PDB file of C-alpha atoms and ligand atoms in Angstrom:
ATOM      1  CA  UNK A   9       0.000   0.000   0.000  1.00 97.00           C
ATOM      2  CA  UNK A  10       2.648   2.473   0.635  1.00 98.00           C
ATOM      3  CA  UNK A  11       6.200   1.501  -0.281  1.00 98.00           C
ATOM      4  CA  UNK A  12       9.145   3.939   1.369  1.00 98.00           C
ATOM      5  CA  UNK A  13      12.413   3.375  -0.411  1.00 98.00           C
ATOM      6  CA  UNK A  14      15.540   4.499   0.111  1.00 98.00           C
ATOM      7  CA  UNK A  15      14.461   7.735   2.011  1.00 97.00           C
ATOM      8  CA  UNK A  16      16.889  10.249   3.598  1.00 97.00           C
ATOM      9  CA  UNK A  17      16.661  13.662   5.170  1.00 97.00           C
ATOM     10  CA  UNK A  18      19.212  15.075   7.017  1.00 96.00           C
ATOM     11  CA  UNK A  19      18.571  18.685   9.112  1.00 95.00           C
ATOM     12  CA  UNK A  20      22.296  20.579   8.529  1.00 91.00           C
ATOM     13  CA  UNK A  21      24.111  18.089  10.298  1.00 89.00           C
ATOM     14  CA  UNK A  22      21.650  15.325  11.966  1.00 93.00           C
ATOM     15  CA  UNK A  23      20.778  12.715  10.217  1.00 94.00           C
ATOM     16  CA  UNK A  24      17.314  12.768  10.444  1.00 96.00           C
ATOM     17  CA  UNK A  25      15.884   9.664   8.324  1.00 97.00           C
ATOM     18  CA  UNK A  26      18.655   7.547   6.716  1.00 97.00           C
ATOM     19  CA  UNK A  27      18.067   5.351   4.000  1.00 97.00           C
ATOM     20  CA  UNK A  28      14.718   4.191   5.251  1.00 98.00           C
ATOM     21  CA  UNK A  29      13.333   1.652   3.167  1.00 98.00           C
ATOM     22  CA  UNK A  30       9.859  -0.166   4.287  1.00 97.00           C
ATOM     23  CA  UNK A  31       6.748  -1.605   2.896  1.00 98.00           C
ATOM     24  CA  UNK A  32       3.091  -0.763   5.111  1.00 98.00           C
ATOM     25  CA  UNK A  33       0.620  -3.838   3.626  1.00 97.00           C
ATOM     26  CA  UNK A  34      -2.896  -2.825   2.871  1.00 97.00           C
ATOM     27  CA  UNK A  35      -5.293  -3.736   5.750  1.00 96.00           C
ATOM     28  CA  UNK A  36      -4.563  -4.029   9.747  1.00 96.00           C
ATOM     29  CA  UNK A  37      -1.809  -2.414  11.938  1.00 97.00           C
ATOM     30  CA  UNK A  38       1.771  -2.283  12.088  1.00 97.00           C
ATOM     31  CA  UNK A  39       4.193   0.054  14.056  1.00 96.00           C
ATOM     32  CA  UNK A  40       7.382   2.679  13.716  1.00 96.00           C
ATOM     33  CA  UNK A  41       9.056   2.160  17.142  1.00 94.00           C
ATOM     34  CA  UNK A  42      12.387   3.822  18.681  1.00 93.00           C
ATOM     35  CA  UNK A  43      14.015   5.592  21.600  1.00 92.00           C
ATOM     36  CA  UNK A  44      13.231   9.346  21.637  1.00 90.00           C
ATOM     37  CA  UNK A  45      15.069  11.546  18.553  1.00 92.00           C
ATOM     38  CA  UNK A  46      15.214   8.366  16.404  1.00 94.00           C
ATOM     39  CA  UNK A  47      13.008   9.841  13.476  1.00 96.00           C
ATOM     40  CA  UNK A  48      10.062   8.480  13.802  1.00 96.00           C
ATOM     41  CA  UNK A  49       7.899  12.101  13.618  1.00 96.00           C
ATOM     42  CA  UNK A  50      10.454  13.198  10.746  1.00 97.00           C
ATOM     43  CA  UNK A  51       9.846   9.813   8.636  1.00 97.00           C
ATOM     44  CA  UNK A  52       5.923  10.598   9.433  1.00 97.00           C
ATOM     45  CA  UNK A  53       6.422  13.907   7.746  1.00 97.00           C
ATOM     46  CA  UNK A  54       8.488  12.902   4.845  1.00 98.00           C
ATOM     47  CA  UNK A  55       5.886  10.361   4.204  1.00 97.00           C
ATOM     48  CA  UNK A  56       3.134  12.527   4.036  1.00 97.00           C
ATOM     49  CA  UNK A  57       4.841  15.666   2.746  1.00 97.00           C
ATOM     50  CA  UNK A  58       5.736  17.975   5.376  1.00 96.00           C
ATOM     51  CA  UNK A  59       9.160  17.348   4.747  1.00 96.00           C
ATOM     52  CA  UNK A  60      10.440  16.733   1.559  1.00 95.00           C
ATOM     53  CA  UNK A  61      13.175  13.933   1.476  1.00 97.00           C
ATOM     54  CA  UNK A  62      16.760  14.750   0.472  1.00 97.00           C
ATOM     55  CA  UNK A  63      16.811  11.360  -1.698  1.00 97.00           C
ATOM     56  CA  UNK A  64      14.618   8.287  -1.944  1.00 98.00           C
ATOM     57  CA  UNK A  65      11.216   8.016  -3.167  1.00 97.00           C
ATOM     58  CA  UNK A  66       7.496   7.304  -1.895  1.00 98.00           C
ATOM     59  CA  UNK A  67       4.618   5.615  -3.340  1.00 98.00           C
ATOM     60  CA  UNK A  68       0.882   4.981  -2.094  1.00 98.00           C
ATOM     61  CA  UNK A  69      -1.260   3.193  -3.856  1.00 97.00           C
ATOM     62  CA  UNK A  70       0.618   2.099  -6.770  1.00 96.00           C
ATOM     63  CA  UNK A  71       0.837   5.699  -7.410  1.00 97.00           C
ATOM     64  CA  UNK A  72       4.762   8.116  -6.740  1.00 97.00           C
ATOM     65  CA  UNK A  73       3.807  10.595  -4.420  1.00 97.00           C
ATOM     66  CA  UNK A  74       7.592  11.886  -3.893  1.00 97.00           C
ATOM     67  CA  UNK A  75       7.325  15.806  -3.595  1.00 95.00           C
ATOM     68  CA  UNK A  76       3.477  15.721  -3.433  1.00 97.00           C
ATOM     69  CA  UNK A  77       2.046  18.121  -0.586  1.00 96.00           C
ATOM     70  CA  UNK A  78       0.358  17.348   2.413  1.00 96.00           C
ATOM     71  CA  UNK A  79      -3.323  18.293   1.041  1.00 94.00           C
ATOM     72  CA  UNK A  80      -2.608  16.187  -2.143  1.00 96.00           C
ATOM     73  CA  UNK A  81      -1.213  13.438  -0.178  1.00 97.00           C
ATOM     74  CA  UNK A  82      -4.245  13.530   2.167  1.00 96.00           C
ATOM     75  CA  UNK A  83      -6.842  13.763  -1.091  1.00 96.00           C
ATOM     76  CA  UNK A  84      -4.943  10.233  -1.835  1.00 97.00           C
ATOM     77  CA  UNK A  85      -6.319   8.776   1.215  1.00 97.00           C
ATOM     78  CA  UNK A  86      -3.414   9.188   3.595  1.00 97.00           C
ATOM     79  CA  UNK A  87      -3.320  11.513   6.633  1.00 97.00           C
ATOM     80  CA  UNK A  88      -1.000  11.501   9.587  1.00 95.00           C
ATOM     81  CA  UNK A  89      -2.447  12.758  13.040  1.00 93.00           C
ATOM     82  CA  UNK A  90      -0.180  15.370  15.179  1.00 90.00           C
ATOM     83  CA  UNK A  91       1.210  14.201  18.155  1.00 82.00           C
ATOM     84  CA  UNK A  92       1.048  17.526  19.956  1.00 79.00           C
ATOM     85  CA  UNK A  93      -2.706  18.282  19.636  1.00 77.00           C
ATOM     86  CA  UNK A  94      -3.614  21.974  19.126  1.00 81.00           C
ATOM     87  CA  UNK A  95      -7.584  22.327  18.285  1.00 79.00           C
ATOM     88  CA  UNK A  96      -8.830  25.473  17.084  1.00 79.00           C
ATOM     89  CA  UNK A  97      -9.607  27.489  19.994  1.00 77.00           C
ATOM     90  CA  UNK A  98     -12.881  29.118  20.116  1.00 85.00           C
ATOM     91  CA  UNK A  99     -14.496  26.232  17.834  1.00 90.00           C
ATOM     92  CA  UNK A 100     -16.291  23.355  19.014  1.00 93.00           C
ATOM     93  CA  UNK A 101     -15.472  19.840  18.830  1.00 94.00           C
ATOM     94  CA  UNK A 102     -17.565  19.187  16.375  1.00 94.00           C
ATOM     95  CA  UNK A 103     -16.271  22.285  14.354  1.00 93.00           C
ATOM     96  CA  UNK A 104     -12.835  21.205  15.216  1.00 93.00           C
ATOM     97  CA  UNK A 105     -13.526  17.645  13.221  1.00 95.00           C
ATOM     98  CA  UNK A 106     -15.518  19.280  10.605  1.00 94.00           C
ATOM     99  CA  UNK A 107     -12.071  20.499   9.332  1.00 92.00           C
ATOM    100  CA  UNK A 108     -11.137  17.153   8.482  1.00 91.00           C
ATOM    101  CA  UNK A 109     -14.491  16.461   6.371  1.00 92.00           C
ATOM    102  CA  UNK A 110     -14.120  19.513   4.145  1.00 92.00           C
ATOM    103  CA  UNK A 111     -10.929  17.803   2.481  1.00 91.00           C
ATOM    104  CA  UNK A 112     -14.118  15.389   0.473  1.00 91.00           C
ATOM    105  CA  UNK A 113     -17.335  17.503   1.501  1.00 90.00           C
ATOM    106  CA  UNK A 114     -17.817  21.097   0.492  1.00 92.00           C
ATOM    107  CA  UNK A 115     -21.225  21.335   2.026  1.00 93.00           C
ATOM    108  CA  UNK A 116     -21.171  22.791   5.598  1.00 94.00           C
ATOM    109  CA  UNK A 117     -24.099  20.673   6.656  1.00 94.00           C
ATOM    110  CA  UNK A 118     -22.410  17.190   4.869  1.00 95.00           C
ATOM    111  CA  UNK A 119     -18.916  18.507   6.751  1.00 95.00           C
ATOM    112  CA  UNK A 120     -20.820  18.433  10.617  1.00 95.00           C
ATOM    113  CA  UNK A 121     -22.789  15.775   9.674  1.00 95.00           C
ATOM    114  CA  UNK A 122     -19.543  13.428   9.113  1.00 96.00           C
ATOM    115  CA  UNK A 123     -17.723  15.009  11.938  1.00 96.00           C
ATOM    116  CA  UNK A 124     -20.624  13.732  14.055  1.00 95.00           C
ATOM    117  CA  UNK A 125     -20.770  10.185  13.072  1.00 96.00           C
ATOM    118  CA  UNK A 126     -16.977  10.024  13.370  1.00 96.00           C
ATOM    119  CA  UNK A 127     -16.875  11.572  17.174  1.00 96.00           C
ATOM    120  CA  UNK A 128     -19.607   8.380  17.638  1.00 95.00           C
ATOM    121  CA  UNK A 129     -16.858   6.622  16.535  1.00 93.00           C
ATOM    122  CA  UNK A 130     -14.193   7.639  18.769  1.00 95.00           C
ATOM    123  CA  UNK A 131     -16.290   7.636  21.690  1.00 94.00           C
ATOM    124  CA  UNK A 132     -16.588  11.920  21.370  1.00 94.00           C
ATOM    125  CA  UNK A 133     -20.465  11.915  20.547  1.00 91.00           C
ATOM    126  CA  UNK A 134     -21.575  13.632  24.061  1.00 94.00           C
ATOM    127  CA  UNK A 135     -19.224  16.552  23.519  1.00 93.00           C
ATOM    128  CA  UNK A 136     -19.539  17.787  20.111  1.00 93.00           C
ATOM    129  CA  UNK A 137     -20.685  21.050  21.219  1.00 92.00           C
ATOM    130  CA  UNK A 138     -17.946  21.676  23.806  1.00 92.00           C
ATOM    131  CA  UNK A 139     -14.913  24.222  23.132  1.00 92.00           C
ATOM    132  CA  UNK A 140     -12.061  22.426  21.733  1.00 91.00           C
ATOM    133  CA  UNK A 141      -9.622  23.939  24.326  1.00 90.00           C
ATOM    134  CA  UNK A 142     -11.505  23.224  27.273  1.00 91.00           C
ATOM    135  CA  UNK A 143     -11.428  19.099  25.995  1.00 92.00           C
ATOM    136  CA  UNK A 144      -9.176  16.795  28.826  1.00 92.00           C
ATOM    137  CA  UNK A 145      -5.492  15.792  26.898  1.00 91.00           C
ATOM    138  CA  UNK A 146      -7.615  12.464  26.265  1.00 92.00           C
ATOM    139  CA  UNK A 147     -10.457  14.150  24.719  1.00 94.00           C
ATOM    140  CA  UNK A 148      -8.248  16.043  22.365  1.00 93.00           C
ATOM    141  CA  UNK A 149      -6.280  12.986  21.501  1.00 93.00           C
ATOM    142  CA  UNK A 150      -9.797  11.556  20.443  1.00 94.00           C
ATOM    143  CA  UNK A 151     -10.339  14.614  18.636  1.00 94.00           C
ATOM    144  CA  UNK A 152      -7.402  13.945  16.796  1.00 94.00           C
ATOM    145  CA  UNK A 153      -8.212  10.729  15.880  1.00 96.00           C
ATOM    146  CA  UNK A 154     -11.776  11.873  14.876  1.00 96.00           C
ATOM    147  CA  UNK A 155     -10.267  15.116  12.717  1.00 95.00           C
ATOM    148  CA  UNK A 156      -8.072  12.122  10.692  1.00 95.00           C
ATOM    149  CA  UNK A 157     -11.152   9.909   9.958  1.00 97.00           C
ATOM    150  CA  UNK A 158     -12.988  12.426   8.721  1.00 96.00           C
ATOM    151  CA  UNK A 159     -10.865  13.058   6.225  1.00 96.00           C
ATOM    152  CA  UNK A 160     -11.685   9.264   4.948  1.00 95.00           C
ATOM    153  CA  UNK A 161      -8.385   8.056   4.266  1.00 97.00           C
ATOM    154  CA  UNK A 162      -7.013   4.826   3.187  1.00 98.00           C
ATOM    155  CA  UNK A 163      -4.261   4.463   5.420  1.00 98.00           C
ATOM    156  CA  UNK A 164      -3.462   7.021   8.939  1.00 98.00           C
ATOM    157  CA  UNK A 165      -0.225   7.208  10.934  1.00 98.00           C
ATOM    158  CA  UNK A 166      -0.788   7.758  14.145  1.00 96.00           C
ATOM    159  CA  UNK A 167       1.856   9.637  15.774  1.00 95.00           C
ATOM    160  CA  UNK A 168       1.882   8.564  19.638  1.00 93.00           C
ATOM    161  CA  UNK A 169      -2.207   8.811  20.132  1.00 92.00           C
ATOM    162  CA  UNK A 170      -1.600   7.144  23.667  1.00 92.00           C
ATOM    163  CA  UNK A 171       0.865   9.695  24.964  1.00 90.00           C
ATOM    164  CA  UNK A 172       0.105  11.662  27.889  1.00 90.00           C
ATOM    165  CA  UNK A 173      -3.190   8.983  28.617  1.00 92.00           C
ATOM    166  CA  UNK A 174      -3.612   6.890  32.007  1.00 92.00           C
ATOM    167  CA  UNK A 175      -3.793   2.920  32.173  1.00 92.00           C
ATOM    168  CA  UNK A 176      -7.053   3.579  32.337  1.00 93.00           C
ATOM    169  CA  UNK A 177      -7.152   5.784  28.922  1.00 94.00           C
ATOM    170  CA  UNK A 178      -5.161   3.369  27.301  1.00 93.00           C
ATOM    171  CA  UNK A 179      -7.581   0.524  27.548  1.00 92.00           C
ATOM    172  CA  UNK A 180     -10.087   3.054  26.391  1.00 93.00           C
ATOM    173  CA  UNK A 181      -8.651   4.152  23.244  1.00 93.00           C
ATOM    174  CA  UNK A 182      -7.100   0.820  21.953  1.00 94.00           C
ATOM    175  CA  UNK A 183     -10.231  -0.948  21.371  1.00 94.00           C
ATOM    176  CA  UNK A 184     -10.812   2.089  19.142  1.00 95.00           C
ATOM    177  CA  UNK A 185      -7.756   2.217  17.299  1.00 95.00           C
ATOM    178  CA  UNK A 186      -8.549  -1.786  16.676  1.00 96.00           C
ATOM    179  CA  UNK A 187     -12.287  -1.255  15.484  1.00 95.00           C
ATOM    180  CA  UNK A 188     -10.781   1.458  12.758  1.00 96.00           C
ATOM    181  CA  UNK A 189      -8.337  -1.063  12.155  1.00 97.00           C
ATOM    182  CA  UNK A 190     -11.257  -3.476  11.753  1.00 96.00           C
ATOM    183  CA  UNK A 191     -12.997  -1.186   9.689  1.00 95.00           C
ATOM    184  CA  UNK A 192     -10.907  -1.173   6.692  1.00 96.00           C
ATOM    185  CA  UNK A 193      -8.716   1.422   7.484  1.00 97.00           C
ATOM    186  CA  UNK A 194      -4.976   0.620   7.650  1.00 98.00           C
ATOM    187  CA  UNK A 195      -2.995   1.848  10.269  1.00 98.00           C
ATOM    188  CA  UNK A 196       0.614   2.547  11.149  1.00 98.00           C
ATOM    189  CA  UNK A 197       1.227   3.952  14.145  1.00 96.00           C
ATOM    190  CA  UNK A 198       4.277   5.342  16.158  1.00 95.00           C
ATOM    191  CA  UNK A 199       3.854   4.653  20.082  1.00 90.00           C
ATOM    192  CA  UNK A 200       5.686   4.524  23.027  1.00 87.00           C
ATOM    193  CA  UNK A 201       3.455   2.376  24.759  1.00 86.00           C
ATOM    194  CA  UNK A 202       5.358  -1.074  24.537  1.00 85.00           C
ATOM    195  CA  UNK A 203       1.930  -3.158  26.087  1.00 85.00           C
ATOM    196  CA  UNK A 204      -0.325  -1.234  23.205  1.00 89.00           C
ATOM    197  CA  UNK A 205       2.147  -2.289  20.001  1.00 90.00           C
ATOM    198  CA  UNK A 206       2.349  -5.692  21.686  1.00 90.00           C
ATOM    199  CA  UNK A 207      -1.509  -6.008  21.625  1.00 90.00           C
ATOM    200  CA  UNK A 208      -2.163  -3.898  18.472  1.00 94.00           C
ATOM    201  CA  UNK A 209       0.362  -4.161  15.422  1.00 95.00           C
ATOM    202  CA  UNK A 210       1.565  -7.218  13.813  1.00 95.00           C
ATOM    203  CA  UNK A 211       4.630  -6.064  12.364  1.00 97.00           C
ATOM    204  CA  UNK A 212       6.822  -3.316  13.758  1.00 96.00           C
ATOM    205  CA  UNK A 213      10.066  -1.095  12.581  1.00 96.00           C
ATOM    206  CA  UNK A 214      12.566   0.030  15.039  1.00 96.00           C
ATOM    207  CA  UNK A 215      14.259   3.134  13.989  1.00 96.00           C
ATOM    208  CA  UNK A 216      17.247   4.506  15.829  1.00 96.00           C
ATOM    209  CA  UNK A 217      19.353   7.543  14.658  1.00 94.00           C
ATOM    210  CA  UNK A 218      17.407   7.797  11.886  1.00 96.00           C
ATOM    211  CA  UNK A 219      18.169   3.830  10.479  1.00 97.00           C
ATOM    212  CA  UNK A 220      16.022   0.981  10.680  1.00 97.00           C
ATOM    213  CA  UNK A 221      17.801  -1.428  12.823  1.00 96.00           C
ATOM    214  CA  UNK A 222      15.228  -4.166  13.187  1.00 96.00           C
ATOM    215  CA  UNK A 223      11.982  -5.355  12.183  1.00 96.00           C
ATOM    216  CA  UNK A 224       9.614  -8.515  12.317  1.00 96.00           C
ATOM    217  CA  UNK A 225       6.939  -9.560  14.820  1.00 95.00           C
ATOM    218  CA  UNK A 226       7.040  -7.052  17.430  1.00 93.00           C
ATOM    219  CA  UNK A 227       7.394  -9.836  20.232  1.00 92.00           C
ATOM    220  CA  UNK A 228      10.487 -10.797  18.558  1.00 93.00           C
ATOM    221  CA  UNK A 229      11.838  -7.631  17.968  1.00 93.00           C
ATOM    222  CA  UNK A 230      11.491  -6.416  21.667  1.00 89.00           C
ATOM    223  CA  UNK A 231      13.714  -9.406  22.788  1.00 90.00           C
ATOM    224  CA  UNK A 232      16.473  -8.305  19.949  1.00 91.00           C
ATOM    225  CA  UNK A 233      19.846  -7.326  21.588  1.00 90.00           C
ATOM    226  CA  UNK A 234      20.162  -4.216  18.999  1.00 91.00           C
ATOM    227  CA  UNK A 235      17.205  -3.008  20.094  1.00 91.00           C
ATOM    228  CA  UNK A 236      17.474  -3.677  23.620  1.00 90.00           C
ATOM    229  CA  UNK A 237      21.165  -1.597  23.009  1.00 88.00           C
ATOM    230  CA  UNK A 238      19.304   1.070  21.007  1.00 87.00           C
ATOM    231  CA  UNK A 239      17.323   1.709  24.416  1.00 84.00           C
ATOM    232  CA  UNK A 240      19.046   1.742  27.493  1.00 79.00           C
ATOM    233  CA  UNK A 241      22.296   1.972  25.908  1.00 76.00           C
ATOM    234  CA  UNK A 242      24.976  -0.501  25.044  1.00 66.00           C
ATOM    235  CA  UNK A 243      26.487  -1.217  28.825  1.00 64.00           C
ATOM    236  CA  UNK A 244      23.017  -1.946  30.050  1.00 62.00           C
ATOM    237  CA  UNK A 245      22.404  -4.557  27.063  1.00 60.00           C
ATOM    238  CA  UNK A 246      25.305  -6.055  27.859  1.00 66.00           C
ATOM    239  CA  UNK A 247      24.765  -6.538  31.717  1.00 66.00           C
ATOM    240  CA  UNK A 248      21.334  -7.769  30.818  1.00 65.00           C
ATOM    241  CA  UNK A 249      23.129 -10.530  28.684  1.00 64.00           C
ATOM    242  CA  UNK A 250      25.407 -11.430  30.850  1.00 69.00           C
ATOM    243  CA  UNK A 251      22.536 -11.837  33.299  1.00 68.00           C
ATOM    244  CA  UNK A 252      20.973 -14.222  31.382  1.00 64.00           C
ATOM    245  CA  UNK A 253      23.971 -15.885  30.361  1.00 67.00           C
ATOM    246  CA  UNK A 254      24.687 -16.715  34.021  1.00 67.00           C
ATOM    247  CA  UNK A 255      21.296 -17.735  34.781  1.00 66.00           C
ATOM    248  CA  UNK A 256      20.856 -20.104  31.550  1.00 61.00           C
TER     249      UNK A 256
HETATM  250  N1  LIG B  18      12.823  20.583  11.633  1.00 57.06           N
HETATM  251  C1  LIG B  18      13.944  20.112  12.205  1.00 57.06           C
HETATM  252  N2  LIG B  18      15.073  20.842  12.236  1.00 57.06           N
HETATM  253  C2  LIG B  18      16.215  20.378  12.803  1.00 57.06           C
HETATM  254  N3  LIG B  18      16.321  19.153  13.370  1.00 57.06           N
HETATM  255  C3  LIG B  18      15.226  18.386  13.380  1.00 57.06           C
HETATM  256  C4  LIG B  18      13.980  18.807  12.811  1.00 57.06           C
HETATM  257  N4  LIG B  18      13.062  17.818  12.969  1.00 57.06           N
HETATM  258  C5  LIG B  18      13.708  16.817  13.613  1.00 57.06           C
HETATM  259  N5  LIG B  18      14.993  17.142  13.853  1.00 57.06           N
HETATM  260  C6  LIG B  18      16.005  16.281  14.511  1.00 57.06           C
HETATM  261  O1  LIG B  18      15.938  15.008  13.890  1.00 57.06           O
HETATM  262  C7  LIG B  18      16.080  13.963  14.831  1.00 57.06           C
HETATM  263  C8  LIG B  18      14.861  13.047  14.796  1.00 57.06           C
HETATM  264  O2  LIG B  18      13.754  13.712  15.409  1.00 57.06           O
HETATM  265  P1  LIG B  18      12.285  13.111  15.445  1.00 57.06           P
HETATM  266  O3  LIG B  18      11.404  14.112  16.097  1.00 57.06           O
HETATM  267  O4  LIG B  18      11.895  12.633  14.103  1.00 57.06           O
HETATM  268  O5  LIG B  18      12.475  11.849  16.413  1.00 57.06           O
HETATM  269  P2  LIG B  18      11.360  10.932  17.101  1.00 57.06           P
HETATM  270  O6  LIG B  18      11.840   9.526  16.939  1.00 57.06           O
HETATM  271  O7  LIG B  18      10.026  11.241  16.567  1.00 57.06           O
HETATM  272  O8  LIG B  18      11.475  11.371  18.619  1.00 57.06           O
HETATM  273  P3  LIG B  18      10.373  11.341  19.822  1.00 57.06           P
HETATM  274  O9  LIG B  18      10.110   9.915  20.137  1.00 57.06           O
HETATM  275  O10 LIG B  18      11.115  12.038  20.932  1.00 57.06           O
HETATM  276  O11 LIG B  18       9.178  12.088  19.332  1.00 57.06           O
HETATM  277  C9  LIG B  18      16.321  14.628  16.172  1.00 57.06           C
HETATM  278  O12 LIG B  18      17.706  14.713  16.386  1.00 57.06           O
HETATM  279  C10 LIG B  18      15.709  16.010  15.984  1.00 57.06           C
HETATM  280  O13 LIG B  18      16.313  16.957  16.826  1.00 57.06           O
END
């Protein structure tokens, strides 16, 4: 569904993304992983065209979409959500999501009208007519979420929808991101939250310093020594093999 190949961006000196080359199959969920600065927000925005890459090439659909912008990107059916939410102030929820409809709907009446059935779907529908500032850090993520569905896309990357959320938030929204999953959307998402790409994605990429390092069955990849190295550094992967060494 979306093939990235060969894709680099570098920001003067930091490497950014660096010869990032992955495959996202159509239908279900896989995952971008990585400790923090890795590039996971950077390859979400060369994807989708808020970055254009310094080499390498992107397509979606069949179709190159290498240099595209973000509105003709999202017109294609793929739309990336914001990690850091910012509604716009003053608007209501419902207002806030309409946003996302007008990229299909130029009625006014058509745009609410979606942005209602989507809040339904993100569990929003009882405060549509609330201020978009004044929703809890969970309510905006789910306004997030919502903003991106209306928009009707074929494929979303959500960038770290769980962040900032309680346990109890987390079980919330991750039946959620499944029944989008479920209903036809594809999703790749970038996320923090180890226990939610265990349950939710099939496949995951780890990026670190802008390179993937690993990828496979996230279960597998989790127990891989680069990986482990890649997050708590390379002494701590090493006493934690030497642990198991002397245990085995
Ligand atoms: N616009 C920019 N200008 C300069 N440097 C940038 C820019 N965007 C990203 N970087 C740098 O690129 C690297 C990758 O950053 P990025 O935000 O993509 O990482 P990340 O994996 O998403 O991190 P996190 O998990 O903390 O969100 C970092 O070193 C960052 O400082």
């Amino acid at each position: 569904m979306l093939e990235v190949r060969g894709i680099s961006k570098s920001f003067g000196g930091v490497h950014a993304s660096r010869d990032v080359t992955l495959t996202v199959p159509q239908g279900g969920i896989t995952s971008l992983i990585g400790p923090n600065g890795a590039g996971k927000t950077t390859l979400f925005a060369l994807i989708t065209g808020f970055h254009r890459p310094d080499s390498g090439s992107l397509a979606f659909m069949g179709e190159d979409i290498t240099g595209l912008p973000p509105e003709a990107i999202a017109r294609r059916g793929m739309i990336r959500t914001f990690q850091i939410v910012q509604p716009f102030a003053g608007q209501t929820a419902r207002e806030n999501i309409a946003v996302g409809a007008h990229l299909r709907l130029r009625s006014r009446a058509a745009a609410l009208a979606r942005a209602d059935t989507v809040a339904r779907q993100v569990g929003l529908g009882d405060r549509l007519e609330m201020d978009a500032a004044s929703l809890t850090v969970a309510g905006r993520k789910r306004l997030e979420v919502a903003r991106a569905l209306a928009t009707e896309p074929k494929l979303i990357l959500f960038d770290e929808v769980l962040a900032g959320l309680n346990p109890s938030e987390i079980r919330d929204v991750i039946p959620i991101i499944r029944a989008i999953s479920d209903s036809g959307v594809t999703i790749l998402l970038i996320e923090h939250v180890m226990q939610a790409v265990m349950s939710l994605s099939a496949y995951t990429w780890v990026l670190n310093q802008g390179e993937i390092i690993a990828e496979g069955i996230p279960r597998d990849v989790v127990a891989n020594p680069k990986v482990i190295e890649a997050y708590l550094g390379k002494g701590m992967a090493e006493r934690m093999a030497n642990r198991e060494a002397t245990r085995a």
